[in-house]
């Protein structure tokens, strides 16, 4: 039963053009007024045979006609309700079928599915009843159809309109209403497909650009690794050899310091190269407003964490900023879990357009040397933050290792208008 009344939207329910709404409202109102005037109640109201009931029917019909014409303003929001109301009104009062046909055209132009054809059937039945009843009414002054097509000037003349003529008129009216709706529907579908195709082309262009940039980054990373990595490795080996030869002399400490400096330089180089070569999709493609949920569900899995996260207007943050924050938080928590396992990491995040993004992460220093070892993961974080104009500070005091990251706020609207 549900499938019988199912429907789909075609495009967006945007408000139609004002001039088109005014034109359709005028056509609907004037067509309804003509139907009222050439109805039995309208004909009798101008003669001594008119009654209060006829006057009441005319007043109610005029009000309903104006209401239906005005309701066309909202045909993009309530196409089904407007079509059904106009069809039932045509069957109950002499307002004519033109308002129902206009509403049906708007419905078919914006919706598709079984529900639209049920409404089409309802309009077809009420239109046929209205046109046939009008074409067979006596005398000519009571029939709008006869007044238009029968060659006579006397409203009291006999109406000779045939049933065939009435059926042809019904078919013509329905063909115009349904045809206009289907034409409008095909145009809207073409616009939707064109919009989807344009979006697909844009996505392909972005993917091609990302692939090109990634290949270029990987090439640069490989070149740097092959050149600087080889040189630093030679320096480290030569320093180690020199340290062995100078063992027991005053210069042994200098050789040792040189070897350790080369080792640290190699570690920082690997960290920077991993940042350079990592894909853009390595961080969650989520708005900044989801940071608390992601930290709770993903980043902190199996790790003791106390987190305080406050984000204001996170949906307006630039995607590059969101990725940087997600990746930075992930690396900070990973760094704490690696160098201080079993301890509780404290995370604080404050982000707003006015104050920027401030990230603080701290954890106790363990005996293995947290303060020294964790510094080797800082170059990647520092490089990422500096790309967005931010800063990174760290301290190792009173048995606690702390890192503070600040990133200026970048909004989507600002970048689009710049």
Short mmCIF file of C-alpha atoms in Angstrom, two decimals:
data_model
loop_
_atom_site.label_atom_id
_atom_site.label_comp_id
_atom_site.label_asym_id
_atom_site.label_seq_id
_atom_site.Cartn_x
_atom_site.Cartn_y
_atom_site.Cartn_z
CA UNK A 1 0.00 0.00 0.00
CA UNK A 2 2.86 2.35 0.80
CA UNK A 3 4.37 1.84 -2.67
CA UNK A 4 1.12 3.05 -4.28
CA UNK A 5 1.54 6.48 -2.68
CA UNK A 6 5.30 6.67 -3.12
CA UNK A 7 6.87 9.57 -4.99
CA UNK A 8 10.23 11.21 -5.65
CA UNK A 9 11.22 14.83 -5.87
CA UNK A 10 12.60 16.18 -9.12
CA UNK A 11 15.30 18.71 -8.39
CA UNK A 12 15.01 21.21 -5.57
CA UNK A 13 11.79 22.66 -4.23
CA UNK A 14 12.90 26.19 -5.00
CA UNK A 15 10.37 28.99 -5.26
CA UNK A 16 9.19 29.52 -8.86
CA UNK A 17 9.72 32.77 -10.71
CA UNK A 18 7.41 35.55 -9.47
CA UNK A 19 6.21 36.50 -12.95
CA UNK A 20 5.20 32.90 -13.69
CA UNK A 21 3.29 32.65 -10.41
CA UNK A 22 1.43 35.92 -11.07
CA UNK A 23 0.52 34.82 -14.61
CA UNK A 24 -0.79 31.42 -13.49
CA UNK A 25 -2.72 32.97 -10.60
CA UNK A 26 -4.43 35.45 -12.95
CA UNK A 27 -5.31 32.69 -15.44
CA UNK A 28 -6.69 30.51 -12.64
CA UNK A 29 -8.71 33.34 -11.07
CA UNK A 30 -10.26 34.60 -14.32
CA UNK A 31 -11.05 31.07 -15.55
CA UNK A 32 -12.76 30.35 -12.24
CA UNK A 33 -14.78 33.58 -12.44
CA UNK A 34 -15.98 32.70 -15.94
CA UNK A 35 -17.07 29.28 -14.70
CA UNK A 36 -18.96 30.87 -11.81
CA UNK A 37 -20.72 33.39 -14.05
CA UNK A 38 -21.81 30.70 -16.53
CA UNK A 39 -22.98 28.28 -13.84
CA UNK A 40 -26.65 27.64 -12.93
CA UNK A 41 -26.28 29.70 -9.76
CA UNK A 42 -24.61 32.53 -11.64
CA UNK A 43 -27.28 32.49 -14.36
CA UNK A 44 -30.17 32.54 -11.90
CA UNK A 45 -28.57 35.25 -9.75
CA UNK A 46 -29.24 37.75 -12.55
CA UNK A 47 -32.93 36.85 -12.83
CA UNK A 48 -35.97 37.00 -10.51
CA UNK A 49 -35.58 33.24 -10.03
CA UNK A 50 -32.38 33.71 -8.05
CA UNK A 51 -32.41 32.62 -4.40
CA UNK A 52 -30.30 33.19 -1.33
CA UNK A 53 -28.76 29.78 -1.86
CA UNK A 54 -27.59 30.84 -5.33
CA UNK A 55 -26.06 33.99 -3.84
CA UNK A 56 -24.32 31.96 -1.15
CA UNK A 57 -22.94 29.52 -3.72
CA UNK A 58 -21.58 32.42 -5.77
CA UNK A 59 -19.93 34.09 -2.75
CA UNK A 60 -18.35 30.85 -1.54
CA UNK A 61 -17.21 29.99 -5.08
CA UNK A 62 -15.57 33.40 -5.58
CA UNK A 63 -13.75 33.16 -2.25
CA UNK A 64 -12.60 29.62 -3.08
CA UNK A 65 -11.50 30.69 -6.56
CA UNK A 66 -9.36 33.51 -5.15
CA UNK A 67 -7.97 31.19 -2.46
CA UNK A 68 -6.94 28.57 -5.05
CA UNK A 69 -5.29 31.23 -7.22
CA UNK A 70 -3.39 32.57 -4.21
CA UNK A 71 -2.37 29.07 -3.10
CA UNK A 72 -0.44 28.65 -6.35
CA UNK A 73 2.31 30.65 -4.64
CA UNK A 74 3.05 27.54 -2.54
CA UNK A 75 2.67 24.96 -5.32
CA UNK A 76 6.38 24.10 -5.01
CA UNK A 77 5.93 23.10 -1.34
CA UNK A 78 2.51 21.45 -1.30
CA UNK A 79 1.83 20.18 -4.83
CA UNK A 80 -0.21 17.16 -3.74
CA UNK A 81 -2.43 19.03 -1.32
CA UNK A 82 -3.08 21.86 -3.77
CA UNK A 83 -3.93 19.48 -6.62
CA UNK A 84 -6.34 17.42 -4.52
CA UNK A 85 -8.02 20.53 -3.07
CA UNK A 86 -8.47 22.09 -6.52
CA UNK A 87 -9.87 18.85 -8.00
CA UNK A 88 -12.40 18.36 -5.18
CA UNK A 89 -13.38 22.03 -5.39
CA UNK A 90 -14.16 21.64 -9.10
CA UNK A 91 -16.44 18.72 -8.28
CA UNK A 92 -18.25 20.52 -5.43
CA UNK A 93 -18.54 24.13 -6.64
CA UNK A 94 -18.61 25.87 -10.04
CA UNK A 95 -15.00 27.08 -9.95
CA UNK A 96 -14.02 25.09 -13.07
CA UNK A 97 -11.15 22.69 -13.72
CA UNK A 98 -8.49 25.22 -14.74
CA UNK A 99 -7.09 25.66 -11.16
CA UNK A 100 -6.86 21.85 -10.82
CA UNK A 101 -5.11 21.50 -14.18
CA UNK A 102 -2.58 24.22 -13.29
CA UNK A 103 -1.90 22.53 -9.94
CA UNK A 104 -1.55 19.15 -11.70
CA UNK A 105 1.01 20.58 -14.14
CA UNK A 106 3.01 21.94 -11.20
CA UNK A 107 2.76 18.55 -9.45
CA UNK A 108 3.97 16.55 -12.46
CA UNK A 109 6.79 19.02 -12.97
CA UNK A 110 8.15 18.52 -9.44
CA UNK A 111 7.20 14.97 -8.44
CA UNK A 112 7.23 11.53 -10.05
CA UNK A 113 6.03 8.13 -8.98
CA UNK A 114 2.74 6.26 -8.42
CA UNK A 115 1.28 8.99 -6.21
CA UNK A 116 1.39 11.53 -9.04
CA UNK A 117 -0.70 9.29 -11.31
CA UNK A 118 -3.35 8.82 -8.62
CA UNK A 119 -3.66 12.60 -8.48
CA UNK A 120 -3.71 12.71 -12.29
CA UNK A 121 -6.60 10.22 -12.30
CA UNK A 122 -8.51 12.30 -9.74
CA UNK A 123 -8.08 15.47 -11.80
CA UNK A 124 -9.09 13.59 -14.97
CA UNK A 125 -12.32 12.35 -13.37
CA UNK A 126 -13.30 15.73 -11.90
CA UNK A 127 -12.40 17.52 -15.14
CA UNK A 128 -14.53 15.11 -17.19
CA UNK A 129 -17.47 15.53 -14.81
CA UNK A 130 -17.14 19.31 -14.83
CA UNK A 131 -16.81 19.68 -18.62
CA UNK A 132 -19.57 17.20 -19.48
CA UNK A 133 -21.97 18.70 -16.95
CA UNK A 134 -21.25 22.20 -18.23
CA UNK A 135 -21.59 21.24 -21.91
CA UNK A 136 -24.98 19.55 -21.34
CA UNK A 137 -26.50 22.23 -19.11
CA UNK A 138 -29.59 24.08 -20.37
CA UNK A 139 -29.98 26.75 -21.65
CA UNK A 140 -26.94 28.28 -23.36
CA UNK A 141 -26.53 30.92 -20.63
CA UNK A 142 -25.85 28.19 -18.07
CA UNK A 143 -23.10 26.53 -20.14
CA UNK A 144 -19.70 28.14 -20.64
CA UNK A 145 -18.92 25.58 -23.34
CA UNK A 146 -22.10 26.38 -25.30
CA UNK A 147 -21.58 30.13 -24.84
CA UNK A 148 -18.14 29.83 -26.44
CA UNK A 149 -18.84 27.36 -29.26
CA UNK A 150 -22.54 27.69 -30.10
CA UNK A 151 -23.44 30.42 -32.59
CA UNK A 152 -26.29 32.20 -30.76
CA UNK A 153 -26.75 35.49 -28.97
CA UNK A 154 -29.65 34.47 -26.76
CA UNK A 155 -28.76 33.04 -23.34
CA UNK A 156 -32.18 31.35 -23.31
CA UNK A 157 -31.47 29.34 -26.50
CA UNK A 158 -31.26 25.59 -26.34
CA UNK A 159 -27.83 24.07 -25.84
CA UNK A 160 -27.00 21.61 -28.63
CA UNK A 161 -23.43 20.71 -27.63
CA UNK A 162 -22.78 16.98 -28.12
CA UNK A 163 -21.17 14.56 -25.69
CA UNK A 164 -18.38 13.97 -28.22
CA UNK A 165 -17.50 17.66 -28.11
CA UNK A 166 -17.40 17.52 -24.32
CA UNK A 167 -15.10 14.47 -24.38
CA UNK A 168 -12.79 16.14 -26.90
CA UNK A 169 -12.61 19.26 -24.72
CA UNK A 170 -11.86 17.10 -21.69
CA UNK A 171 -9.08 15.28 -23.54
CA UNK A 172 -7.65 18.60 -24.77
CA UNK A 173 -7.61 20.17 -21.31
CA UNK A 174 -5.99 17.09 -19.79
CA UNK A 175 -3.43 16.88 -22.58
CA UNK A 176 -2.46 20.52 -22.01
CA UNK A 177 -2.18 20.13 -18.23
CA UNK A 178 -0.37 16.78 -18.26
CA UNK A 179 1.84 17.75 -21.22
CA UNK A 180 2.92 21.01 -19.57
CA UNK A 181 3.78 19.11 -16.39
CA UNK A 182 5.79 16.44 -18.21
CA UNK A 183 7.69 19.06 -20.24
CA UNK A 184 8.53 20.90 -17.06
CA UNK A 185 9.58 17.62 -15.45
CA UNK A 186 11.94 16.76 -18.32
CA UNK A 187 13.54 20.19 -18.10
CA UNK A 188 14.07 19.91 -14.36
CA UNK A 189 15.55 16.43 -14.76
CA UNK A 190 17.91 17.77 -17.42
CA UNK A 191 19.01 20.53 -15.03
CA UNK A 192 19.56 18.00 -12.23
CA UNK A 193 21.57 15.69 -14.48
CA UNK A 194 23.62 18.61 -15.73
CA UNK A 195 24.32 19.69 -12.16
CA UNK A 196 25.30 16.14 -11.18
CA UNK A 197 27.53 15.85 -14.23
CA UNK A 198 29.22 19.15 -13.42
CA UNK A 199 29.78 18.01 -9.82
CA UNK A 200 31.23 14.73 -11.09
CA UNK A 201 33.62 16.60 -13.38
CA UNK A 202 34.69 18.80 -10.48
CA UNK A 203 35.33 15.75 -8.29
CA UNK A 204 37.36 14.14 -11.06
CA UNK A 205 39.36 17.33 -11.50
CA UNK A 206 40.06 17.48 -7.76
CA UNK A 207 41.09 13.82 -7.71
CA UNK A 208 43.38 14.32 -10.69
CA UNK A 209 44.91 17.35 -9.01
CA UNK A 210 45.36 15.44 -5.75
CA UNK A 211 46.97 12.50 -7.54
CA UNK A 212 49.34 14.86 -9.38
CA UNK A 213 50.29 16.64 -6.18
CA UNK A 214 50.77 13.36 -4.35
CA UNK A 215 53.03 12.02 -7.11
CA UNK A 216 55.02 15.24 -6.99
CA UNK A 217 55.29 15.09 -3.18
CA UNK A 218 56.40 11.47 -3.31
CA UNK A 219 59.00 12.32 -5.93
CA UNK A 220 60.35 15.18 -3.81
CA UNK A 221 60.37 12.98 -0.73
CA UNK A 222 62.26 10.28 -2.58
CA UNK A 223 64.82 12.74 -3.93
CA UNK A 224 65.38 14.26 -0.49
CA UNK A 225 65.62 10.82 1.10
CA UNK A 226 68.14 9.61 -1.47
CA UNK A 227 70.37 12.68 -1.21
CA UNK A 228 70.19 13.96 2.36
CA UNK A 229 69.47 10.52 3.82
CA UNK A 230 72.58 9.05 2.24
CA UNK A 231 74.72 11.96 3.35
CA UNK A 232 73.46 11.86 6.93
CA UNK A 233 73.96 8.10 7.05
CA UNK A 234 77.59 8.53 5.96
CA UNK A 235 78.11 11.26 8.55
CA UNK A 236 76.68 9.01 11.27
CA UNK A 237 78.86 6.06 10.22
CA UNK A 238 81.99 8.19 10.00
CA UNK A 239 81.23 9.77 13.38
CA UNK A 240 80.78 6.32 14.91
CA UNK A 241 84.07 5.16 13.42
CA UNK A 242 85.79 8.32 14.64
CA UNK A 243 84.31 7.80 18.12
CA UNK A 244 85.74 4.29 18.21
CA UNK A 245 89.20 5.46 17.13
CA UNK A 246 89.21 8.32 19.61
CA UNK A 247 87.92 6.24 22.49
CA UNK A 248 89.67 7.27 25.67
CA UNK A 249 90.82 10.63 24.31
CA UNK A 250 89.50 14.14 24.90
CA UNK A 251 87.88 14.24 21.44
CA UNK A 252 85.72 11.15 21.98
CA UNK A 253 82.85 13.24 23.43
CA UNK A 254 82.86 15.51 20.36
CA UNK A 255 82.65 12.50 18.05
CA UNK A 256 79.81 11.07 20.14
CA UNK A 257 77.90 14.36 20.01
CA UNK A 258 78.38 14.46 16.23
CA UNK A 259 77.03 10.90 15.88
CA UNK A 260 73.99 11.68 18.06
CA UNK A 261 73.29 14.88 16.11
CA UNK A 262 73.39 12.96 12.84
CA UNK A 263 71.00 10.36 14.30
CA UNK A 264 68.55 13.04 15.42
CA UNK A 265 68.77 14.73 12.03
CA UNK A 266 67.95 11.41 10.35
CA UNK A 267 64.95 10.93 12.66
CA UNK A 268 63.62 14.43 11.96
CA UNK A 269 64.19 13.94 8.24
CA UNK A 270 62.12 10.73 8.27
CA UNK A 271 59.32 12.51 10.16
CA UNK A 272 59.24 15.39 7.68
CA UNK A 273 59.35 13.04 4.71
CA UNK A 274 56.45 11.00 6.12
CA UNK A 275 54.45 14.23 6.38
CA UNK A 276 55.38 15.18 2.83
CA UNK A 277 54.42 11.80 1.42
CA UNK A 278 51.22 11.17 3.40
CA UNK A 279 47.95 11.39 1.43
CA UNK A 280 45.48 14.16 2.15
CA UNK A 281 42.87 11.58 3.10
CA UNK A 282 44.90 10.27 6.03
CA UNK A 283 42.89 12.48 8.37
CA UNK A 284 39.13 12.13 8.82
CA UNK A 285 37.17 14.21 6.30
CA UNK A 286 34.82 15.51 8.99
CA UNK A 287 33.78 18.96 10.19
CA UNK A 288 35.51 20.31 13.25
CA UNK A 289 32.24 20.06 15.20
CA UNK A 290 32.61 16.23 15.23
CA UNK A 291 36.02 16.29 16.94
CA UNK A 292 34.74 15.26 20.37
CA UNK A 293 32.89 12.24 18.93
CA UNK A 294 35.88 11.11 16.89
CA UNK A 295 38.28 11.46 19.83
CA UNK A 296 35.94 9.43 22.03
CA UNK A 297 35.22 6.70 19.46
CA UNK A 298 38.53 6.35 17.61
CA UNK A 299 41.63 8.17 18.76
CA UNK A 300 41.33 7.22 22.40
CA UNK A 301 40.53 3.54 21.91
CA UNK A 302 42.39 1.51 24.55
CA UNK A 303 44.18 4.58 25.92
CA UNK A 304 43.37 6.40 29.20
CA UNK A 305 42.37 9.96 28.28
CA UNK A 306 40.83 12.90 30.05
CA UNK A 307 39.50 15.24 27.36
CA UNK A 308 37.94 18.69 27.43
CA UNK A 309 36.84 19.80 23.97
CA UNK A 310 34.94 22.97 23.12
CA UNK A 311 34.32 23.91 19.47
CA UNK A 312 32.26 26.91 18.37
CA UNK A 313 30.93 27.14 14.80
CA UNK A 314 32.91 24.05 13.81
CA UNK A 315 30.88 23.50 10.61
CA UNK A 316 32.21 26.78 9.18
CA UNK A 317 35.87 25.78 9.58
CA UNK A 318 37.92 25.27 6.44
CA UNK A 319 38.43 21.56 5.58
CA UNK A 320 42.23 22.08 5.61
CA UNK A 321 41.99 23.37 9.18
CA UNK A 322 39.76 20.47 10.23
CA UNK A 323 42.17 17.92 8.74
CA UNK A 324 45.13 19.56 10.46
CA UNK A 325 43.37 19.55 13.84
CA UNK A 326 42.26 15.92 13.52
CA UNK A 327 45.73 14.80 12.42
CA UNK A 328 47.46 16.83 15.14
CA UNK A 329 45.22 15.44 17.90
CA UNK A 330 45.75 11.93 16.57
CA UNK A 331 49.54 12.31 16.55
CA UNK A 332 49.60 13.86 20.02
CA UNK A 333 47.61 11.01 21.53
CA UNK A 334 49.62 8.42 19.60
CA UNK A 335 52.83 10.07 20.79
CA UNK A 336 51.63 9.95 24.40
CA UNK A 337 50.60 6.29 24.12
CA UNK A 338 53.93 5.34 22.55
CA UNK A 339 56.29 7.10 24.95
CA UNK A 340 54.19 6.97 28.13
CA UNK A 341 52.19 3.72 27.94
CA UNK A 342 49.70 3.08 30.71
CA UNK A 343 49.57 6.72 31.82
CA UNK A 344 46.61 9.05 31.40
CA UNK A 345 46.92 11.71 28.71
CA UNK A 346 45.13 15.02 29.27
CA UNK A 347 43.73 16.67 26.13
CA UNK A 348 42.24 20.16 25.93
CA UNK A 349 40.89 21.69 22.72
CA UNK A 350 39.38 25.16 22.41
CA UNK A 351 38.32 26.32 18.96
CA UNK A 352 36.33 29.35 17.81
CA UNK A 353 36.50 31.86 14.93
CA UNK A 354 37.55 34.65 17.29
CA UNK A 355 40.25 32.82 19.29
CA UNK A 356 41.50 30.24 16.77
CA UNK A 357 42.31 26.64 17.69
CA UNK A 358 44.33 25.88 20.81
CA UNK A 359 45.30 22.26 21.52
CA UNK A 360 47.01 21.18 24.75
CA UNK A 361 48.16 17.63 25.43
CA UNK A 362 50.13 16.45 28.47
CA UNK A 363 51.11 13.19 30.14
CA UNK A 364 53.52 12.04 32.87
CA UNK A 365 57.14 11.37 31.95
CA UNK A 366 58.04 7.71 32.33
CA UNK A 367 61.45 6.34 33.21
CA UNK A 368 62.33 5.50 29.59
CA UNK A 369 62.87 9.18 28.82
CA UNK A 370 59.66 10.72 27.54
CA UNK A 371 61.04 14.22 27.35
CA UNK A 372 63.80 13.25 24.96
CA UNK A 373 62.17 10.52 22.89
CA UNK A 374 58.91 12.27 22.18
CA UNK A 375 60.65 15.26 20.70
CA UNK A 376 61.41 13.19 17.63
CA UNK A 377 57.70 13.18 16.71
CA UNK A 378 57.42 16.96 16.95
CA UNK A 379 58.83 17.95 13.52
CA UNK A 380 55.87 16.41 11.66
CA UNK A 381 53.35 18.17 13.90
CA UNK A 382 55.30 21.43 13.75
CA UNK A 383 55.54 21.34 9.96
CA UNK A 384 51.81 20.69 9.55
CA UNK A 385 50.87 23.48 11.96
CA UNK A 386 53.28 25.99 10.42
CA UNK A 387 51.72 25.41 7.00
CA UNK A 388 48.56 26.98 8.47
CA UNK A 389 50.43 29.79 10.22
CA UNK A 390 50.36 28.19 13.67
CA UNK A 391 52.88 27.57 16.44
CA UNK A 392 53.97 24.62 18.61
CA UNK A 393 55.52 24.81 22.10
CA UNK A 394 56.53 21.95 24.38
CA UNK A 395 57.83 21.67 27.92
CA UNK A 396 59.10 18.85 30.14
CA UNK A 397 58.90 20.05 33.72
CA UNK A 398 57.94 18.59 37.09
CA UNK A 399 57.60 15.11 35.62
CA UNK A 400 55.04 16.16 32.99
CA UNK A 401 55.54 16.44 29.24
CA UNK A 402 53.23 19.09 27.67
CA UNK A 403 52.66 20.24 24.10
CA UNK A 404 50.66 23.35 23.18
CA UNK A 405 49.55 23.92 19.59
CA UNK A 406 47.88 27.06 18.24
CA UNK A 407 46.37 27.31 14.75
CA UNK A 408 44.67 30.46 13.42
CA UNK A 409 41.04 30.00 12.41
CA UNK A 410 40.32 29.60 8.73
CA UNK A 411 36.69 29.74 7.60
CA UNK A 412 35.18 28.42 4.39
CA UNK A 413 33.44 31.69 3.57
CA UNK A 414 36.60 33.75 3.91
CA UNK A 415 38.62 31.51 1.62
CA UNK A 416 35.87 31.49 -1.00
CA UNK A 417 35.62 35.23 -1.13
CA UNK A 418 39.34 35.87 -1.18
#
